[in-house]
Amino acid sequence: MSARAKEEPVAKRPPSVDAVMRTTVAMAAAAQYGRPIVVEAVRQTIAAARASGAPTEPERLAAIATERVAINSQLNLRPVFNLTGTVLHTNLGRALIAEEAIEAAVAAMRSAVALEFDVDSGRRGERDDHLRGLLRELTGAEDATVVNNNAAAVLLALNTFAGARDAIVSRGELIEIGGAFRMPDIMARAGAALIEVGTTNRTHPKDYISAISERTGLILKVHTSNYRIEGFTTEVPARDLAKIAVKHRVTLMNDLGSGTLIDLRRLGLAPEPTVAEAVAEGADLVTFSGDKLLGGPQAGFIVGRKDLIERINRNPMKRALRVDKIRLAALEATLKLYRDPDRLSQRLPTMRLLARPKADIAALAARIAPAVGKSVGDRFIVEVVECASQIGSGALPVDSAPSAGLRIAPASKAGGRALDAVSAAFRRLPIPVIGRIEKSALVFDLRCLEDEAGFTANLASIDIKEPRDALA
Ligand SMILES: *Cc1c(COP(=O)(O)O)cnc(C)c1O
């Protein structure tokens, strides 16, 4: 070993870890990221240099190791530009939270809060108390409870009322929401026996009535928000179902999914049933999400009859599905914004983005097109195009909002690999830019782009790694 070492030219032997750690670059990195991970990265870099015969100057090795540490310490869950055209994109985290809610959440994170403590009386309070009053006010329901998400709300309510009993559902409403949320599976896990009634396209009152027995725990109505059957169809409206439920003394639950608290026509969108309407139609319980149209953090609400909500709260499952102080704080602040509906579309990002006029978006597209064109170079053609945004998260699947954006297409005909390369380059930016591929082009719908300066600054570091043969 020592004989062999002597034969090697001295300059080619990698320096010791200590020698690299003594460089200015490594010392600065240790101060920023902590010594142990920098030492480990230096060790790995030295080993790689030894194996490959790469340059071995301490400064060079320190720089490589520092870059490694910097990449590793980047947060994996980090902001992206959602230019997919889907405002409530489940894979991109759905609703953006209002500033008021962010502030409330940050305050709750930094400090002890009166989560289950009644400050007035000095006695124990209830977690749900912070939202109960607001939810009653906004939905007209007698009582309310909140859990982790709407899937949890459905699971909990089904388990409470139809555990070891029957739950009656129309075959036209046995939906899959995505992410493995299938109504029949949730019902099975809740311990409910699923009684399917009617057919895929038509369900009549008599179908429900003949399925009701002493084993019935619940009639479940599901708002089939993520698809629409057209043509020869009939469903039993919630109002009629409520009459059947009252007459036969069974509980009726309406799962609205993306329940909205306001009339969407105010924003120029197609109407969705509001939670207040579902309550007024006579459902005993109504479930809906916090991070869909409502525009808050992930949560699931159950509102409805007081005696039923009390039973839900006594179910031990509630404890496993409850939400933490951070989300409760954000939810309370979000719901408070609904007390002032006139300013809602300014303060609530979801509403602001959904209501954003097309002309506004088109003007933005025209402004940033040159910068985007410059960043991708002349091998791509960038043009301003009209497009149609989706709400997302299963709300109003067939309706879309007219929007505008940029279309980036390879200049050469056989540009498939160039298209992959340019999409990947946008995703590799410090703030990844996520668009959608449509007809051999990368399309950026700009409805959700509000930080124009941040977007153009981000473009500076674009690096399109194109395979040479795709450049023809
Ligand atoms: C989205 C949706 C759910 C699930 O809600 P999450 O908040 O995503 O858990 C349940 N039911 C319906 C009808 C939905 O649209």
JSON list of N, CA, C and O in Angstrom, two decimals, residues 133-174:
[
{"chain": "A", "resi": 133, "resn": "GLY", "atom": "N", "xyz": [-70.04, 28.21, 15.78]},
{"chain": "A", "resi": 133, "resn": "GLY", "atom": "CA", "xyz": [-70.92, 29.36, 15.59]},
{"chain": "A", "resi": 133, "resn": "GLY", "atom": "C", "xyz": [-70.89, 29.87, 14.16]},
{"chain": "A", "resi": 133, "resn": "GLY", "atom": "O", "xyz": [-71.93, 30.14, 13.55]},
{"chain": "A", "resi": 134, "resn": "LEU", "atom": "N", "xyz": [-69.67, 29.98, 13.62]},
{"chain": "A", "resi": 134, "resn": "LEU", "atom": "CA", "xyz": [-69.52, 30.47, 12.24]},
{"chain": "A", "resi": 134, "resn": "LEU", "atom": "C", "xyz": [-70.21, 29.54, 11.25]},
{"chain": "A", "resi": 134, "resn": "LEU", "atom": "O", "xyz": [-70.88, 29.98, 10.32]},
{"chain": "A", "resi": 135, "resn": "LEU", "atom": "N", "xyz": [-70.01, 28.24, 11.43]},
{"chain": "A", "resi": 135, "resn": "LEU", "atom": "CA", "xyz": [-70.61, 27.28, 10.49]},
{"chain": "A", "resi": 135, "resn": "LEU", "atom": "C", "xyz": [-72.13, 27.30, 10.58]},
{"chain": "A", "resi": 135, "resn": "LEU", "atom": "O", "xyz": [-72.82, 27.17, 9.57]},
{"chain": "A", "resi": 136, "resn": "ARG", "atom": "N", "xyz": [-72.64, 27.48, 11.79]},
{"chain": "A", "resi": 136, "resn": "ARG", "atom": "CA", "xyz": [-74.10, 27.57, 11.94]},
{"chain": "A", "resi": 136, "resn": "ARG", "atom": "C", "xyz": [-74.62, 28.81, 11.21]},
{"chain": "A", "resi": 136, "resn": "ARG", "atom": "O", "xyz": [-75.61, 28.76, 10.49]},
{"chain": "A", "resi": 137, "resn": "GLU", "atom": "N", "xyz": [-73.93, 29.90, 11.43]},
{"chain": "A", "resi": 137, "resn": "GLU", "atom": "CA", "xyz": [-74.31, 31.17, 10.80]},
{"chain": "A", "resi": 137, "resn": "GLU", "atom": "C", "xyz": [-74.26, 31.08, 9.26]},
{"chain": "A", "resi": 137, "resn": "GLU", "atom": "O", "xyz": [-75.16, 31.56, 8.57]},
{"chain": "A", "resi": 138, "resn": "LEU", "atom": "N", "xyz": [-73.24, 30.43, 8.73]},
{"chain": "A", "resi": 138, "resn": "LEU", "atom": "CA", "xyz": [-73.04, 30.43, 7.28]},
{"chain": "A", "resi": 138, "resn": "LEU", "atom": "C", "xyz": [-73.85, 29.35, 6.55]},
{"chain": "A", "resi": 138, "resn": "LEU", "atom": "O", "xyz": [-74.03, 29.42, 5.34]},
{"chain": "A", "resi": 139, "resn": "THR", "atom": "N", "xyz": [-74.29, 28.33, 7.29]},
{"chain": "A", "resi": 139, "resn": "THR", "atom": "CA", "xyz": [-74.99, 27.23, 6.63]},
{"chain": "A", "resi": 139, "resn": "THR", "atom": "C", "xyz": [-76.44, 27.08, 7.08]},
{"chain": "A", "resi": 139, "resn": "THR", "atom": "O", "xyz": [-77.20, 26.35, 6.46]},
{"chain": "A", "resi": 140, "resn": "GLY", "atom": "N", "xyz": [-76.79, 27.73, 8.20]},
{"chain": "A", "resi": 140, "resn": "GLY", "atom": "CA", "xyz": [-78.14, 27.60, 8.73]},
{"chain": "A", "resi": 140, "resn": "GLY", "atom": "C", "xyz": [-78.36, 26.28, 9.45]},
{"chain": "A", "resi": 140, "resn": "GLY", "atom": "O", "xyz": [-79.48, 25.97, 9.87]},
{"chain": "A", "resi": 141, "resn": "ALA", "atom": "N", "xyz": [-77.29, 25.49, 9.64]},
{"chain": "A", "resi": 141, "resn": "ALA", "atom": "CA", "xyz": [-77.44, 24.21, 10.33]},
{"chain": "A", "resi": 141, "resn": "ALA", "atom": "C", "xyz": [-77.46, 24.43, 11.85]},
{"chain": "A", "resi": 141, "resn": "ALA", "atom": "O", "xyz": [-76.99, 25.46, 12.34]},
{"chain": "A", "resi": 142, "resn": "GLU", "atom": "N", "xyz": [-78.00, 23.44, 12.58]},
{"chain": "A", "resi": 142, "resn": "GLU", "atom": "CA", "xyz": [-78.07, 23.55, 14.04]},
{"chain": "A", "resi": 142, "resn": "GLU", "atom": "C", "xyz": [-76.72, 23.40, 14.70]},
{"chain": "A", "resi": 142, "resn": "GLU", "atom": "O", "xyz": [-76.42, 23.99, 15.73]},
{"chain": "A", "resi": 143, "resn": "ASP", "atom": "N", "xyz": [-75.89, 22.55, 14.10]},
{"chain": "A", "resi": 143, "resn": "ASP", "atom": "CA", "xyz": [-74.61, 22.24, 14.75]},
{"chain": "A", "resi": 143, "resn": "ASP", "atom": "C", "xyz": [-73.60, 21.81, 13.68]},
{"chain": "A", "resi": 143, "resn": "ASP", "atom": "O", "xyz": [-73.98, 21.58, 12.52]},
{"chain": "A", "resi": 144, "resn": "ALA", "atom": "N", "xyz": [-72.34, 21.74, 14.10]},
{"chain": "A", "resi": 144, "resn": "ALA", "atom": "CA", "xyz": [-71.29, 21.44, 13.12]},
{"chain": "A", "resi": 144, "resn": "ALA", "atom": "C", "xyz": [-70.10, 20.79, 13.81]},
{"chain": "A", "resi": 144, "resn": "ALA", "atom": "O", "xyz": [-69.84, 21.04, 14.99]},
{"chain": "A", "resi": 145, "resn": "THR", "atom": "N", "xyz": [-69.37, 19.98, 13.05]},
{"chain": "A", "resi": 145, "resn": "THR", "atom": "CA", "xyz": [-68.12, 19.43, 13.55]},
{"chain": "A", "resi": 145, "resn": "THR", "atom": "C", "xyz": [-67.12, 19.40, 12.40]},
{"chain": "A", "resi": 145, "resn": "THR", "atom": "O", "xyz": [-67.51, 19.51, 11.24]},
{"chain": "A", "resi": 146, "resn": "VAL", "atom": "N", "xyz": [-65.84, 19.32, 12.75]},
{"chain": "A", "resi": 146, "resn": "VAL", "atom": "CA", "xyz": [-64.81, 19.40, 11.71]},
{"chain": "A", "resi": 146, "resn": "VAL", "atom": "C", "xyz": [-63.79, 18.29, 11.90]},
{"chain": "A", "resi": 146, "resn": "VAL", "atom": "O", "xyz": [-63.42, 17.97, 13.03]},
{"chain": "A", "resi": 147, "resn": "VAL", "atom": "N", "xyz": [-63.39, 17.68, 10.80]},
{"chain": "A", "resi": 147, "resn": "VAL", "atom": "CA", "xyz": [-62.38, 16.62, 10.82]},
{"chain": "A", "resi": 147, "resn": "VAL", "atom": "C", "xyz": [-61.33, 16.84, 9.72]},
{"chain": "A", "resi": 147, "resn": "VAL", "atom": "O", "xyz": [-61.36, 17.85, 9.02]},
{"chain": "A", "resi": 148, "resn": "ASN", "atom": "N", "xyz": [-60.44, 15.88, 9.60]},
{"chain": "A", "resi": 148, "resn": "ASN", "atom": "CA", "xyz": [-59.26, 16.01, 8.73]},
{"chain": "A", "resi": 148, "resn": "ASN", "atom": "C", "xyz": [-59.54, 16.37, 7.27]},
{"chain": "A", "resi": 148, "resn": "ASN", "atom": "O", "xyz": [-58.84, 17.18, 6.68]},
{"chain": "A", "resi": 149, "resn": "ASN", "atom": "N", "xyz": [-60.50, 15.75, 6.66]},
{"chain": "A", "resi": 149, "resn": "ASN", "atom": "CA", "xyz": [-60.89, 16.10, 5.28]},
{"chain": "A", "resi": 149, "resn": "ASN", "atom": "C", "xyz": [-62.30, 15.57, 5.04]},
{"chain": "A", "resi": 149, "resn": "ASN", "atom": "O", "xyz": [-62.89, 14.96, 5.93]},
{"chain": "A", "resi": 150, "resn": "ASN", "atom": "N", "xyz": [-62.82, 15.80, 3.85]},
{"chain": "A", "resi": 150, "resn": "ASN", "atom": "CA", "xyz": [-64.20, 15.38, 3.62]},
{"chain": "A", "resi": 150, "resn": "ASN", "atom": "C", "xyz": [-64.34, 13.86, 3.55]},
{"chain": "A", "resi": 150, "resn": "ASN", "atom": "O", "xyz": [-65.37, 13.30, 3.92]},
{"chain": "A", "resi": 151, "resn": "ALA", "atom": "N", "xyz": [-63.30, 13.17, 3.08]},
{"chain": "A", "resi": 151, "resn": "ALA", "atom": "CA", "xyz": [-63.33, 11.71, 3.09]},
{"chain": "A", "resi": 151, "resn": "ALA", "atom": "C", "xyz": [-63.51, 11.22, 4.53]},
{"chain": "A", "resi": 151, "resn": "ALA", "atom": "O", "xyz": [-64.29, 10.29, 4.81]},
{"chain": "A", "resi": 152, "resn": "ALA", "atom": "N", "xyz": [-62.82, 11.87, 5.46]},
{"chain": "A", "resi": 152, "resn": "ALA", "atom": "CA", "xyz": [-62.93, 11.51, 6.88]},
{"chain": "A", "resi": 152, "resn": "ALA", "atom": "C", "xyz": [-64.33, 11.84, 7.41]},
{"chain": "A", "resi": 152, "resn": "ALA", "atom": "O", "xyz": [-64.90, 11.10, 8.21]},
{"chain": "A", "resi": 153, "resn": "ALA", "atom": "N", "xyz": [-64.88, 12.96, 6.93]},
{"chain": "A", "resi": 153, "resn": "ALA", "atom": "CA", "xyz": [-66.23, 13.35, 7.37]},
{"chain": "A", "resi": 153, "resn": "ALA", "atom": "C", "xyz": [-67.25, 12.29, 6.96]},
{"chain": "A", "resi": 153, "resn": "ALA", "atom": "O", "xyz": [-68.11, 11.89, 7.75]},
{"chain": "A", "resi": 154, "resn": "VAL", "atom": "N", "xyz": [-67.12, 11.81, 5.70]},
{"chain": "A", "resi": 154, "resn": "VAL", "atom": "CA", "xyz": [-68.05, 10.79, 5.20]},
{"chain": "A", "resi": 154, "resn": "VAL", "atom": "C", "xyz": [-67.86, 9.49, 5.98]},
{"chain": "A", "resi": 154, "resn": "VAL", "atom": "O", "xyz": [-68.82, 8.85, 6.41]},
{"chain": "A", "resi": 155, "resn": "LEU", "atom": "N", "xyz": [-66.60, 9.11, 6.15]},
{"chain": "A", "resi": 155, "resn": "LEU", "atom": "CA", "xyz": [-66.28, 7.87, 6.89]},
{"chain": "A", "resi": 155, "resn": "LEU", "atom": "C", "xyz": [-66.86, 7.91, 8.30]},
{"chain": "A", "resi": 155, "resn": "LEU", "atom": "O", "xyz": [-67.50, 6.95, 8.76]},
{"chain": "A", "resi": 156, "resn": "LEU", "atom": "N", "xyz": [-66.64, 9.03, 8.98]},
{"chain": "A", "resi": 156, "resn": "LEU", "atom": "CA", "xyz": [-67.08, 9.16, 10.37]},
{"chain": "A", "resi": 156, "resn": "LEU", "atom": "C", "xyz": [-68.61, 9.13, 10.48]},
{"chain": "A", "resi": 156, "resn": "LEU", "atom": "O", "xyz": [-69.17, 8.46, 11.35]},
{"chain": "A", "resi": 157, "resn": "ALA", "atom": "N", "xyz": [-69.27, 9.85, 9.60]},
{"chain": "A", "resi": 157, "resn": "ALA", "atom": "CA", "xyz": [-70.74, 9.89, 9.66]},
{"chain": "A", "resi": 157, "resn": "ALA", "atom": "C", "xyz": [-71.32, 8.53, 9.32]},
{"chain": "A", "resi": 157, "resn": "ALA", "atom": "O", "xyz": [-72.26, 8.06, 9.99]},
{"chain": "A", "resi": 158, "resn": "LEU", "atom": "N", "xyz": [-70.75, 7.88, 8.31]},
{"chain": "A", "resi": 158, "resn": "LEU", "atom": "CA", "xyz": [-71.24, 6.54, 7.95]},
{"chain": "A", "resi": 158, "resn": "LEU", "atom": "C", "xyz": [-71.04, 5.57, 9.09]},
{"chain": "A", "resi": 158, "resn": "LEU", "atom": "O", "xyz": [-71.91, 4.78, 9.43]},
{"chain": "A", "resi": 159, "resn": "ASN", "atom": "N", "xyz": [-69.85, 5.62, 9.69]},
{"chain": "A", "resi": 159, "resn": "ASN", "atom": "CA", "xyz": [-69.56, 4.70, 10.79]},
{"chain": "A", "resi": 159, "resn": "ASN", "atom": "C", "xyz": [-70.49, 4.94, 11.97]},
{"chain": "A", "resi": 159, "resn": "ASN", "atom": "O", "xyz": [-70.96, 4.00, 12.62]},
{"chain": "A", "resi": 160, "resn": "THR", "atom": "N", "xyz": [-70.80, 6.21, 12.23]},
{"chain": "A", "resi": 160, "resn": "THR", "atom": "CA", "xyz": [-71.66, 6.53, 13.37]},
{"chain": "A", "resi": 160, "resn": "THR", "atom": "C", "xyz": [-73.09, 6.04, 13.16]},
{"chain": "A", "resi": 160, "resn": "THR", "atom": "O", "xyz": [-73.71, 5.51, 14.07]},
{"chain": "A", "resi": 161, "resn": "PHE", "atom": "N", "xyz": [-73.61, 6.21, 11.94]},
{"chain": "A", "resi": 161, "resn": "PHE", "atom": "CA", "xyz": [-75.04, 5.90, 11.74]},
{"chain": "A", "resi": 161, "resn": "PHE", "atom": "C", "xyz": [-75.31, 4.62, 10.98]},
{"chain": "A", "resi": 161, "resn": "PHE", "atom": "O", "xyz": [-76.40, 4.06, 11.07]},
{"chain": "A", "resi": 162, "resn": "ALA", "atom": "N", "xyz": [-74.32, 4.17, 10.20]},
{"chain": "A", "resi": 162, "resn": "ALA", "atom": "CA", "xyz": [-74.58, 2.97, 9.40]},
{"chain": "A", "resi": 162, "resn": "ALA", "atom": "C", "xyz": [-73.57, 1.86, 9.70]},
{"chain": "A", "resi": 162, "resn": "ALA", "atom": "O", "xyz": [-73.52, 0.86, 8.98]},
{"chain": "A", "resi": 163, "resn": "GLY", "atom": "N", "xyz": [-72.77, 2.01, 10.76]},
{"chain": "A", "resi": 163, "resn": "GLY", "atom": "CA", "xyz": [-71.85, 0.95, 11.16]},
{"chain": "A", "resi": 163, "resn": "GLY", "atom": "C", "xyz": [-72.69, -0.26, 11.55]},
{"chain": "A", "resi": 163, "resn": "GLY", "atom": "O", "xyz": [-73.62, -0.13, 12.34]},
{"chain": "A", "resi": 164, "resn": "ALA", "atom": "N", "xyz": [-72.41, -1.42, 10.93]},
{"chain": "A", "resi": 164, "resn": "ALA", "atom": "CA", "xyz": [-73.19, -2.65, 11.16]},
{"chain": "A", "resi": 164, "resn": "ALA", "atom": "C", "xyz": [-74.66, -2.48, 10.78]},
{"chain": "A", "resi": 164, "resn": "ALA", "atom": "O", "xyz": [-75.53, -3.20, 11.27]},
{"chain": "A", "resi": 165, "resn": "ARG", "atom": "N", "xyz": [-74.94, -1.49, 9.96]},
{"chain": "A", "resi": 165, "resn": "ARG", "atom": "CA", "xyz": [-76.30, -1.29, 9.46]},
{"chain": "A", "resi": 165, "resn": "ARG", "atom": "C", "xyz": [-76.25, -1.03, 7.95]},
{"chain": "A", "resi": 165, "resn": "ARG", "atom": "O", "xyz": [-75.18, -1.09, 7.34]},
{"chain": "A", "resi": 166, "resn": "ASP", "atom": "N", "xyz": [-77.41, -0.76, 7.38]},
{"chain": "A", "resi": 166, "resn": "ASP", "atom": "CA", "xyz": [-77.45, -0.52, 5.93]},
{"chain": "A", "resi": 166, "resn": "ASP", "atom": "C", "xyz": [-77.29, 0.97, 5.61]},
{"chain": "A", "resi": 166, "resn": "ASP", "atom": "O", "xyz": [-77.84, 1.81, 6.31]},
{"chain": "A", "resi": 167, "resn": "ALA", "atom": "N", "xyz": [-76.57, 1.23, 4.53]},
{"chain": "A", "resi": 167, "resn": "ALA", "atom": "CA", "xyz": [-76.54, 2.58, 3.98]},
{"chain": "A", "resi": 167, "resn": "ALA", "atom": "C", "xyz": [-77.08, 2.47, 2.55]},
{"chain": "A", "resi": 167, "resn": "ALA", "atom": "O", "xyz": [-76.56, 1.71, 1.74]},
{"chain": "A", "resi": 168, "resn": "ILE", "atom": "N", "xyz": [-78.11, 3.25, 2.27]},
{"chain": "A", "resi": 168, "resn": "ILE", "atom": "CA", "xyz": [-78.77, 3.17, 0.96]},
{"chain": "A", "resi": 168, "resn": "ILE", "atom": "C", "xyz": [-78.23, 4.27, 0.05]},
{"chain": "A", "resi": 168, "resn": "ILE", "atom": "O", "xyz": [-78.23, 5.45, 0.43]},
{"chain": "A", "resi": 169, "resn": "VAL", "atom": "N", "xyz": [-77.75, 3.88, -1.13]},
{"chain": "A", "resi": 169, "resn": "VAL", "atom": "CA", "xyz": [-77.19, 4.85, -2.09]},
{"chain": "A", "resi": 169, "resn": "VAL", "atom": "C", "xyz": [-77.68, 4.51, -3.49]},
{"chain": "A", "resi": 169, "resn": "VAL", "atom": "O", "xyz": [-77.79, 3.34, -3.85]},
{"chain": "A", "resi": 170, "resn": "SER", "atom": "N", "xyz": [-77.91, 5.54, -4.28]},
{"chain": "A", "resi": 170, "resn": "SER", "atom": "CA", "xyz": [-78.27, 5.33, -5.69]},
{"chain": "A", "resi": 170, "resn": "SER", "atom": "C", "xyz": [-77.05, 4.84, -6.47]},
{"chain": "A", "resi": 170, "resn": "SER", "atom": "O", "xyz": [-75.93, 5.30, -6.25]},
{"chain": "A", "resi": 171, "resn": "ARG", "atom": "N", "xyz": [-77.29, 3.90, -7.40]},
{"chain": "A", "resi": 171, "resn": "ARG", "atom": "CA", "xyz": [-76.18, 3.40, -8.24]},
{"chain": "A", "resi": 171, "resn": "ARG", "atom": "C", "xyz": [-75.56, 4.52, -9.08]},
{"chain": "A", "resi": 171, "resn": "ARG", "atom": "O", "xyz": [-74.42, 4.44, -9.49]},
{"chain": "A", "resi": 172, "resn": "GLY", "atom": "N", "xyz": [-76.33, 5.55, -9.33]},
{"chain": "A", "resi": 172, "resn": "GLY", "atom": "CA", "xyz": [-75.81, 6.69, -10.10]},
{"chain": "A", "resi": 172, "resn": "GLY", "atom": "C", "xyz": [-74.88, 7.57, -9.29]},
{"chain": "A", "resi": 172, "resn": "GLY", "atom": "O", "xyz": [-74.29, 8.50, -9.82]},
{"chain": "A", "resi": 173, "resn": "GLU", "atom": "N", "xyz": [-74.76, 7.29, -7.99]},
{"chain": "A", "resi": 173, "resn": "GLU", "atom": "CA", "xyz": [-73.96, 8.16, -7.13]},
{"chain": "A", "resi": 173, "resn": "GLU", "atom": "C", "xyz": [-72.78, 7.45, -6.47]},
{"chain": "A", "resi": 173, "resn": "GLU", "atom": "O", "xyz": [-72.15, 8.00, -5.56]},
{"chain": "A", "resi": 174, "resn": "LEU", "atom": "N", "xyz": [-72.49, 6.21, -6.92]},
{"chain": "A", "resi": 174, "resn": "LEU", "atom": "CA", "xyz": [-71.38, 5.46, -6.31]},
{"chain": "A", "resi": 174, "resn": "LEU", "atom": "C", "xyz": [-70.08, 5.86, -7.00]},
{"chain": "A", "resi": 174, "resn": "LEU", "atom": "O", "xyz": [-69.54, 5.15, -7.82]}
]
